[in-house]
Amino acid sequence: MPPPTVKVHFWPHSRRMHVASYRLRCHLVMEGLRAQGVDAALYEAGDRPSVLVLSKLYDPASLAQALELKRQFGTRLYLDLCDNHFYFKEASAEASRRTAELDVAVRAVDHVIASTAYLADVIQQRPQMSVPVSVIEDLVEFPRPRQLLDPLRHPRRYLQYLSLKSWLEKTTPDVRRRLVWFGNHGGGFADSGMYDLRTIRPTLDELYRQVPISLTVISNSREKYEALVHDWTVPTYYLEWNETFISPALRLHGVSVIPITRNPFTLAKSPNRVETSLIHGLGVVADRIPSYDKYRDDIYLDDWQEGLQALVGGTGDRGRLRSAEFAQANRDVIRAWQGLLCDAPEGFDESAVAADAPS
């Protein structure tokens, strides 16, 4: 166990559970560290942590406050990044400002943590960069256990889920022919998000002429969804993302589609959508980015026509990775965090971290 005086605090750019970077690289990491006896908590003004992790947070005011903690109390500073915010699709004064702020931050902290090797390489190549960079992958997000009172606590979300279930049963009774895309609708950094579905529309149209398929979009912008699919032939349905019913909603489907517009922003992404799909037993067809290569034997990469036909027709493998493998991966991730932040963990309790997938 680490010394009791070691206090590891996380200071995230967002504390909202629907933000994937907060869940996967802050909230769940803290839970895993606490299970190992680490004093891990969210940072609050006035705290004096031994270690402070700036989670995707690098604005000048926050950085100045962190550096003051280092000056006064010797706090070790880590900057955790899971997006390539050095890249912007269009040059602008705002883009230049944010890039400059990030450049200052990565050189000012004691250590930088990246979610992928590609992103780590981008960081290491920044001018005058001499700070060490480590790669710690995302935790695999296991399905949330179903709670008996969920429908009563979240009636609107439950009705949305039931509506999707009813629509799917009428539109595509065969689960294998139900396709799903899930994720953030996109941002202003680069071409990414929901509009990536445009790239596979011709393939979906061709497949729909052969067999009845449907596409569910689970995201956070109905406006963007409606603008995207207003003239589509393939039947589509929109579900607002929510933490409570995302797992049962995903399990209604057979195939997860992950088209990606390749650029320096998307190439740095982690495989969390692939892992979430596999842990829910979905077959996966995706465009290749570096972090997906580890799953090349378990999913279809850059092979949309054959992959979709195989999965929809029932001849392709579905979800070959099992929960035990992901549980071990999560233990390794927590071990990496503990080793980096707490100086080589001793007495690591593997049974306390993601032992098995919930039923």
Short mmCIF file of C-alpha atoms in Angstrom, two decimals:
data_model
loop_
_atom_site.label_atom_id
_atom_site.label_comp_id
_atom_site.label_asym_id
_atom_site.label_seq_id
_atom_site.Cartn_x
_atom_site.Cartn_y
_atom_site.Cartn_z
CA MET A 1 0.00 0.00 0.00
CA PRO A 2 1.20 3.55 -0.63
CA PRO A 3 2.13 5.67 2.38
CA PRO A 4 -0.99 7.16 4.02
CA THR A 5 0.41 10.66 3.50
CA VAL A 6 0.15 10.33 -0.28
CA LYS A 7 -2.96 12.19 -1.38
CA VAL A 8 -3.83 11.81 -5.06
CA HIS A 9 -6.31 14.40 -6.29
CA PHE A 10 -7.86 14.66 -9.75
CA TRP A 11 -8.88 18.01 -11.20
CA PRO A 12 -10.98 17.31 -14.31
CA HIS A 13 -12.13 19.77 -16.94
CA SER A 14 -15.66 18.38 -16.44
CA ARG A 15 -17.40 16.49 -13.64
CA ARG A 16 -20.38 15.38 -15.68
CA MET A 17 -20.90 11.63 -15.88
CA HIS A 18 -22.04 11.77 -19.50
CA VAL A 19 -18.55 13.01 -20.48
CA ALA A 20 -16.57 9.89 -21.42
CA SER A 21 -13.17 11.35 -20.51
CA TYR A 22 -14.41 12.06 -16.98
CA ARG A 23 -15.90 8.60 -16.50
CA LEU A 24 -13.04 6.59 -17.99
CA ARG A 25 -10.01 8.61 -16.92
CA CYS A 26 -11.10 10.19 -13.66
CA HIS A 27 -14.18 8.78 -11.92
CA LEU A 28 -13.46 5.09 -12.57
CA VAL A 29 -9.73 5.56 -12.03
CA MET A 30 -10.37 7.08 -8.61
CA GLU A 31 -12.65 4.16 -7.73
CA GLY A 32 -9.93 1.70 -8.77
CA LEU A 33 -7.24 3.52 -6.80
CA ARG A 34 -9.43 3.71 -3.70
CA ALA A 35 -9.96 -0.05 -3.93
CA GLN A 36 -6.18 -0.34 -3.58
CA GLY A 37 -6.11 1.88 -0.48
CA VAL A 38 -5.00 5.04 -2.27
CA ASP A 39 -6.32 8.32 -0.89
CA ALA A 40 -7.83 9.48 -4.19
CA ALA A 41 -10.33 12.33 -4.46
CA LEU A 42 -11.51 15.19 -6.62
CA TYR A 43 -9.54 18.35 -6.07
CA GLU A 44 -11.23 21.28 -4.33
CA ALA A 45 -9.82 24.74 -3.79
CA GLY A 46 -7.82 24.80 -0.58
CA ASP A 47 -6.73 21.15 -0.79
CA ARG A 48 -3.05 20.28 -0.41
CA PRO A 49 -2.59 17.06 -2.39
CA SER A 50 0.70 15.22 -2.70
CA VAL A 51 -0.15 14.51 -6.32
CA LEU A 52 -2.46 16.49 -8.59
CA VAL A 53 -3.69 15.13 -11.91
CA LEU A 54 -4.98 17.79 -14.27
CA SER A 55 -7.47 15.78 -16.32
CA LYS A 56 -7.72 17.40 -19.74
CA LEU A 57 -7.41 20.73 -17.90
CA TYR A 58 -4.78 23.21 -19.05
CA ASP A 59 -6.19 26.73 -19.06
CA PRO A 60 -3.83 29.40 -17.67
CA ALA A 61 -5.78 30.04 -14.46
CA SER A 62 -5.97 26.36 -13.50
CA LEU A 63 -2.34 25.77 -14.42
CA ALA A 64 -1.24 28.77 -12.35
CA GLN A 65 -3.14 27.43 -9.34
CA ALA A 66 -1.54 24.01 -9.78
CA LEU A 67 1.94 25.52 -10.06
CA GLU A 68 1.32 27.47 -6.86
CA LEU A 69 0.52 24.19 -5.09
CA LYS A 70 3.80 22.84 -6.38
CA ARG A 71 5.68 25.91 -5.16
CA GLN A 72 4.10 25.97 -1.69
CA PHE A 73 3.66 22.30 -0.89
CA GLY A 74 5.78 20.37 -3.37
CA THR A 75 2.75 18.87 -5.11
CA ARG A 76 3.72 16.69 -8.07
CA LEU A 77 1.81 17.71 -11.18
CA TYR A 78 0.53 15.36 -13.88
CA LEU A 79 -1.40 16.35 -17.02
CA ASP A 80 -3.65 13.61 -18.42
CA LEU A 81 -4.68 13.99 -22.08
CA CYS A 82 -6.98 11.81 -24.16
CA ASP A 83 -7.48 14.09 -27.18
CA ASN A 84 -5.10 15.69 -29.65
CA HIS A 85 -5.89 19.32 -28.91
CA PHE A 86 -2.77 20.37 -30.79
CA TYR A 87 -4.76 19.79 -33.97
CA PHE A 88 -7.55 21.97 -35.29
CA LYS A 89 -9.36 21.54 -38.58
CA GLU A 90 -9.26 25.25 -39.31
CA ALA A 91 -6.65 27.77 -38.23
CA SER A 92 -8.05 30.58 -36.11
CA ALA A 93 -7.06 32.87 -33.29
CA GLU A 94 -8.95 30.64 -30.84
CA ALA A 95 -7.19 27.53 -32.11
CA SER A 96 -3.79 29.21 -31.87
CA ARG A 97 -4.54 30.35 -28.33
CA ARG A 98 -5.58 26.91 -27.11
CA THR A 99 -2.60 25.24 -28.75
CA ALA A 100 -0.26 27.75 -27.12
CA GLU A 101 -1.89 27.15 -23.72
CA LEU A 102 -1.49 23.38 -24.09
CA ASP A 103 2.14 23.80 -25.14
CA VAL A 104 2.79 25.78 -21.98
CA ALA A 105 1.04 23.19 -19.82
CA VAL A 106 2.83 20.10 -21.16
CA ARG A 107 6.18 21.75 -20.46
CA ALA A 108 5.20 23.06 -17.01
CA VAL A 109 4.03 19.86 -15.31
CA ASP A 110 6.22 17.06 -13.96
CA HIS A 111 4.74 14.32 -16.14
CA VAL A 112 2.27 13.97 -19.01
CA ILE A 113 -0.04 10.98 -19.39
CA ALA A 114 -1.52 10.07 -22.78
CA SER A 115 -4.33 7.63 -23.56
CA THR A 116 -2.67 6.22 -26.71
CA ALA A 117 0.80 5.73 -28.11
CA TYR A 118 -0.10 7.90 -31.11
CA LEU A 119 -1.04 10.79 -28.83
CA ALA A 120 2.10 10.30 -26.74
CA ASP A 121 4.19 10.59 -29.89
CA VAL A 122 2.40 13.82 -30.85
CA ILE A 123 3.15 15.28 -27.41
CA GLN A 124 6.78 14.20 -27.41
CA GLN A 125 7.32 15.93 -30.74
CA ARG A 126 6.22 19.35 -29.50
CA PRO A 127 8.96 22.02 -29.56
CA GLN A 128 11.22 22.11 -26.49
CA MET A 129 9.37 19.18 -24.94
CA SER A 130 11.52 17.48 -22.28
CA VAL A 131 8.89 16.35 -19.76
CA PRO A 132 8.42 12.55 -19.55
CA VAL A 133 5.31 11.13 -21.22
CA SER A 134 3.64 7.86 -20.22
CA VAL A 135 0.86 5.94 -21.94
CA ILE A 136 -2.00 4.67 -19.78
CA GLU A 137 -4.94 3.29 -21.71
CA ASP A 138 -8.60 3.90 -20.94
CA LEU A 139 -10.38 1.61 -18.53
CA VAL A 140 -12.94 -0.66 -20.14
CA GLU A 141 -16.37 0.48 -19.03
CA PHE A 142 -18.32 -2.57 -17.91
CA PRO A 143 -22.10 -2.65 -18.31
CA ARG A 144 -23.93 -0.93 -15.49
CA PRO A 145 -25.92 -3.46 -13.41
CA ARG A 146 -29.68 -3.08 -13.89
CA GLN A 147 -31.41 -1.67 -10.83
CA LEU A 148 -35.02 -2.64 -10.04
CA LEU A 149 -35.95 0.97 -9.33
CA ASP A 150 -34.39 2.43 -12.49
CA PRO A 151 -37.74 2.76 -14.30
CA LEU A 152 -39.23 4.62 -11.33
CA ARG A 153 -36.21 6.85 -10.77
CA HIS A 154 -35.80 7.69 -14.46
CA PRO A 155 -39.27 7.31 -16.03
CA ARG A 156 -38.59 9.51 -19.08
CA ARG A 157 -35.41 7.66 -19.95
CA TYR A 158 -37.11 4.33 -19.40
CA LEU A 159 -39.95 5.26 -21.75
CA GLN A 160 -37.38 6.30 -24.37
CA TYR A 161 -35.71 2.92 -24.03
CA LEU A 162 -39.05 1.07 -24.31
CA SER A 163 -39.91 3.12 -27.39
CA LEU A 164 -36.66 2.09 -29.05
CA LYS A 165 -37.24 -1.54 -28.11
CA SER A 166 -40.74 -1.49 -29.61
CA TRP A 167 -39.54 0.22 -32.79
CA LEU A 168 -36.76 -2.33 -33.27
CA GLU A 169 -39.10 -5.27 -32.75
CA LYS A 170 -41.39 -3.94 -35.49
CA THR A 171 -38.71 -2.72 -37.90
CA THR A 172 -36.03 -5.40 -37.60
CA PRO A 173 -37.14 -8.47 -35.59
CA ASP A 174 -33.79 -10.15 -36.30
CA VAL A 175 -31.32 -8.72 -33.76
CA ARG A 176 -28.39 -9.41 -36.09
CA ARG A 177 -29.76 -6.86 -38.54
CA ARG A 178 -29.93 -4.05 -36.00
CA LEU A 179 -27.01 -1.65 -36.38
CA VAL A 180 -26.06 0.94 -33.78
CA TRP A 181 -23.75 3.96 -33.73
CA PHE A 182 -23.06 5.63 -30.37
CA GLY A 183 -20.87 8.48 -29.27
CA ASN A 184 -20.49 12.22 -28.95
CA HIS A 185 -22.09 14.06 -31.85
CA GLY A 186 -18.79 15.83 -32.60
CA GLY A 187 -17.05 19.11 -31.96
CA GLY A 188 -15.24 21.93 -33.65
CA PHE A 189 -11.74 20.50 -33.44
CA ALA A 190 -11.91 18.20 -36.45
CA ASP A 191 -14.16 16.14 -38.70
CA SER A 192 -15.44 13.53 -36.29
CA GLY A 193 -18.58 12.28 -34.58
CA MET A 194 -22.05 11.57 -35.92
CA TYR A 195 -21.43 12.96 -39.40
CA ASP A 196 -18.88 10.20 -39.97
CA LEU A 197 -21.94 8.05 -40.74
CA ARG A 198 -22.15 9.80 -44.10
CA THR A 199 -19.08 7.87 -45.24
CA ILE A 200 -20.84 4.50 -44.92
CA ARG A 201 -24.26 5.53 -46.22
CA PRO A 202 -23.70 4.02 -49.71
CA THR A 203 -22.70 0.70 -48.12
CA LEU A 204 -25.75 0.74 -45.85
CA ASP A 205 -28.04 1.58 -48.77
CA GLU A 206 -26.66 -1.34 -50.78
CA LEU A 207 -27.06 -3.70 -47.83
CA TYR A 208 -30.62 -2.49 -47.21
CA ARG A 209 -31.54 -3.43 -50.78
CA GLN A 210 -30.55 -7.00 -49.90
CA VAL A 211 -31.82 -7.43 -46.33
CA PRO A 212 -33.94 -5.34 -43.95
CA ILE A 213 -31.59 -3.51 -41.60
CA SER A 214 -32.01 -0.56 -39.26
CA LEU A 215 -29.66 1.96 -37.67
CA THR A 216 -29.96 3.37 -34.16
CA VAL A 217 -28.02 6.52 -33.30
CA ILE A 218 -27.30 7.02 -29.59
CA SER A 219 -25.84 10.46 -29.03
CA ASN A 220 -26.33 13.94 -27.62
CA SER A 221 -27.70 16.01 -30.50
CA ARG A 222 -31.09 15.24 -32.01
CA GLU A 223 -30.71 18.35 -34.16
CA LYS A 224 -27.57 16.99 -35.82
CA TYR A 225 -29.19 13.57 -36.18
CA GLU A 226 -32.23 14.99 -37.98
CA ALA A 227 -30.04 17.04 -40.29
CA LEU A 228 -28.03 13.90 -41.07
CA VAL A 229 -30.78 11.36 -41.83
CA HIS A 230 -33.60 13.47 -43.27
CA ASP A 231 -33.29 11.82 -46.71
CA TRP A 232 -31.97 8.37 -45.72
CA THR A 233 -33.61 5.20 -47.03
CA VAL A 234 -32.37 2.94 -44.23
CA PRO A 235 -34.77 3.16 -41.24
CA THR A 236 -33.14 5.07 -38.39
CA TYR A 237 -33.97 5.86 -34.77
CA TYR A 238 -32.47 8.38 -32.34
CA LEU A 239 -31.96 7.70 -28.63
CA GLU A 240 -30.64 10.33 -26.28
CA TRP A 241 -27.56 8.97 -24.49
CA ASN A 242 -27.99 8.35 -20.79
CA GLU A 243 -25.93 6.39 -18.31
CA THR A 244 -28.86 4.42 -16.88
CA PHE A 245 -30.12 2.68 -20.02
CA ILE A 246 -27.15 2.73 -22.39
CA SER A 247 -26.25 -0.90 -21.65
CA PRO A 248 -29.72 -2.40 -22.19
CA ALA A 249 -30.10 -0.22 -25.29
CA LEU A 250 -26.84 -1.48 -26.79
CA ARG A 251 -27.83 -5.08 -26.06
CA LEU A 252 -30.90 -4.66 -28.27
CA HIS A 253 -28.57 -4.57 -31.28
CA GLY A 254 -26.29 -6.95 -33.13
CA VAL A 255 -23.70 -4.77 -34.86
CA SER A 256 -21.80 -1.67 -33.81
CA VAL A 257 -20.65 0.55 -36.68
CA ILE A 258 -17.72 2.91 -36.09
CA PRO A 259 -16.88 4.93 -39.21
CA ILE A 260 -14.02 7.38 -38.70
CA THR A 261 -12.83 10.31 -40.77
CA ARG A 262 -9.08 9.96 -40.37
CA ASN A 263 -7.18 13.08 -39.32
CA PRO A 264 -4.63 13.88 -36.58
CA PHE A 265 -7.48 14.31 -34.07
CA THR A 266 -9.25 10.99 -34.68
CA LEU A 267 -6.02 9.03 -35.19
CA ALA A 268 -5.16 9.79 -31.55
CA LYS A 269 -8.41 8.32 -30.22
CA SER A 270 -8.51 5.35 -27.85
CA PRO A 271 -10.38 2.08 -28.58
CA ASN A 272 -13.05 2.70 -25.95
CA ARG A 273 -15.96 2.47 -28.42
CA VAL A 274 -14.68 -0.85 -29.72
CA GLU A 275 -14.26 -2.13 -26.17
CA THR A 276 -17.70 -0.93 -25.09
CA SER A 277 -19.19 -2.68 -28.12
CA LEU A 278 -17.39 -5.95 -27.44
CA ILE A 279 -18.21 -6.01 -23.74
CA HIS A 280 -21.88 -5.79 -24.78
CA GLY A 281 -21.51 -8.71 -27.20
CA LEU A 282 -21.79 -6.65 -30.38
CA GLY A 283 -20.07 -7.44 -33.63
CA VAL A 284 -17.97 -4.48 -34.78
CA VAL A 285 -17.16 -2.97 -38.15
CA ALA A 286 -14.90 0.06 -38.00
CA ASP A 287 -12.47 2.22 -39.88
CA ARG A 288 -8.91 1.59 -38.78
CA ILE A 289 -7.02 3.91 -36.45
CA PRO A 290 -3.81 2.89 -34.62
CA SER A 291 -5.42 2.01 -31.29
CA TYR A 292 -7.88 -0.40 -32.97
CA ASP A 293 -5.11 -2.66 -34.28
CA LYS A 294 -5.00 -4.64 -31.04
CA TYR A 295 -8.51 -5.88 -31.87
CA ARG A 296 -7.91 -6.66 -35.55
CA ASP A 297 -8.64 -10.37 -34.97
CA ASP A 298 -11.90 -9.64 -33.16
CA ILE A 299 -13.52 -6.99 -35.37
CA TYR A 300 -13.75 -6.02 -39.02
CA LEU A 301 -11.41 -3.16 -39.90
CA ASP A 302 -11.64 -1.24 -43.19
CA ASP A 303 -13.89 -4.00 -44.54
CA TRP A 304 -17.37 -2.57 -44.48
CA GLN A 305 -19.08 -4.60 -47.17
CA GLU A 306 -17.82 -8.03 -46.17
CA GLY A 307 -17.94 -7.25 -42.45
CA LEU A 308 -21.53 -6.05 -42.44
CA GLN A 309 -22.72 -8.88 -44.66
CA ALA A 310 -21.03 -11.45 -42.43
CA LEU A 311 -22.38 -10.04 -39.18
CA VAL A 312 -25.88 -9.32 -40.47
CA GLY A 313 -26.00 -12.76 -42.07
CA GLY A 314 -24.85 -14.48 -38.89
CA THR A 315 -21.60 -15.88 -40.31
CA GLY A 316 -19.27 -13.41 -38.55
CA ASP A 317 -17.94 -13.66 -35.02
CA ARG A 318 -19.63 -11.52 -32.37
CA GLY A 319 -17.98 -10.29 -29.20
CA ARG A 320 -15.23 -12.87 -29.01
CA LEU A 321 -13.46 -11.07 -26.17
CA ARG A 322 -14.70 -12.13 -22.77
CA SER A 323 -15.16 -10.19 -19.54
CA ALA A 324 -12.19 -11.89 -17.86
CA GLU A 325 -9.81 -10.39 -20.43
CA PHE A 326 -11.21 -6.91 -19.93
CA ALA A 327 -11.15 -7.34 -16.15
CA GLN A 328 -7.45 -8.17 -16.33
CA ALA A 329 -6.87 -5.19 -18.62
CA ASN A 330 -8.55 -2.94 -16.06
CA ARG A 331 -6.36 -4.32 -13.28
CA ASP A 332 -3.32 -3.53 -15.39
CA VAL A 333 -4.54 0.02 -16.01
CA ILE A 334 -5.11 0.70 -12.31
CA ARG A 335 -1.72 -0.83 -11.54
CA ALA A 336 -0.18 1.60 -14.07
CA TRP A 337 -1.90 4.61 -12.48
CA GLN A 338 -0.90 3.50 -8.99
CA GLY A 339 2.66 2.81 -10.03
CA LEU A 340 3.05 6.19 -11.71
CA LEU A 341 1.31 8.32 -9.08
CA CYS A 342 2.28 6.42 -5.93
CA ASP A 343 5.81 5.23 -6.64
CA ALA A 344 5.59 1.51 -7.43
CA PRO A 345 2.56 -0.11 -5.77
CA GLU A 346 3.07 -2.81 -3.18
CA GLY A 347 0.46 -5.30 -2.08
CA PHE A 348 -1.74 -4.66 -5.10
CA ASP A 349 -5.12 -6.27 -4.50
CA GLU A 350 -6.22 -7.59 -7.88
CA SER A 351 -9.52 -8.89 -6.53
CA ALA A 352 -10.66 -5.34 -5.82
CA VAL A 353 -10.64 -4.13 -9.43
CA ALA A 354 -13.28 -5.16 -11.98
CA ALA A 355 -13.31 -8.84 -11.13
CA ASP A 356 -16.08 -9.82 -13.54
CA ALA A 357 -18.59 -8.26 -15.82
CA PRO A 358 -21.97 -7.68 -14.19
CA SER A 359 -24.60 -10.12 -15.32
#
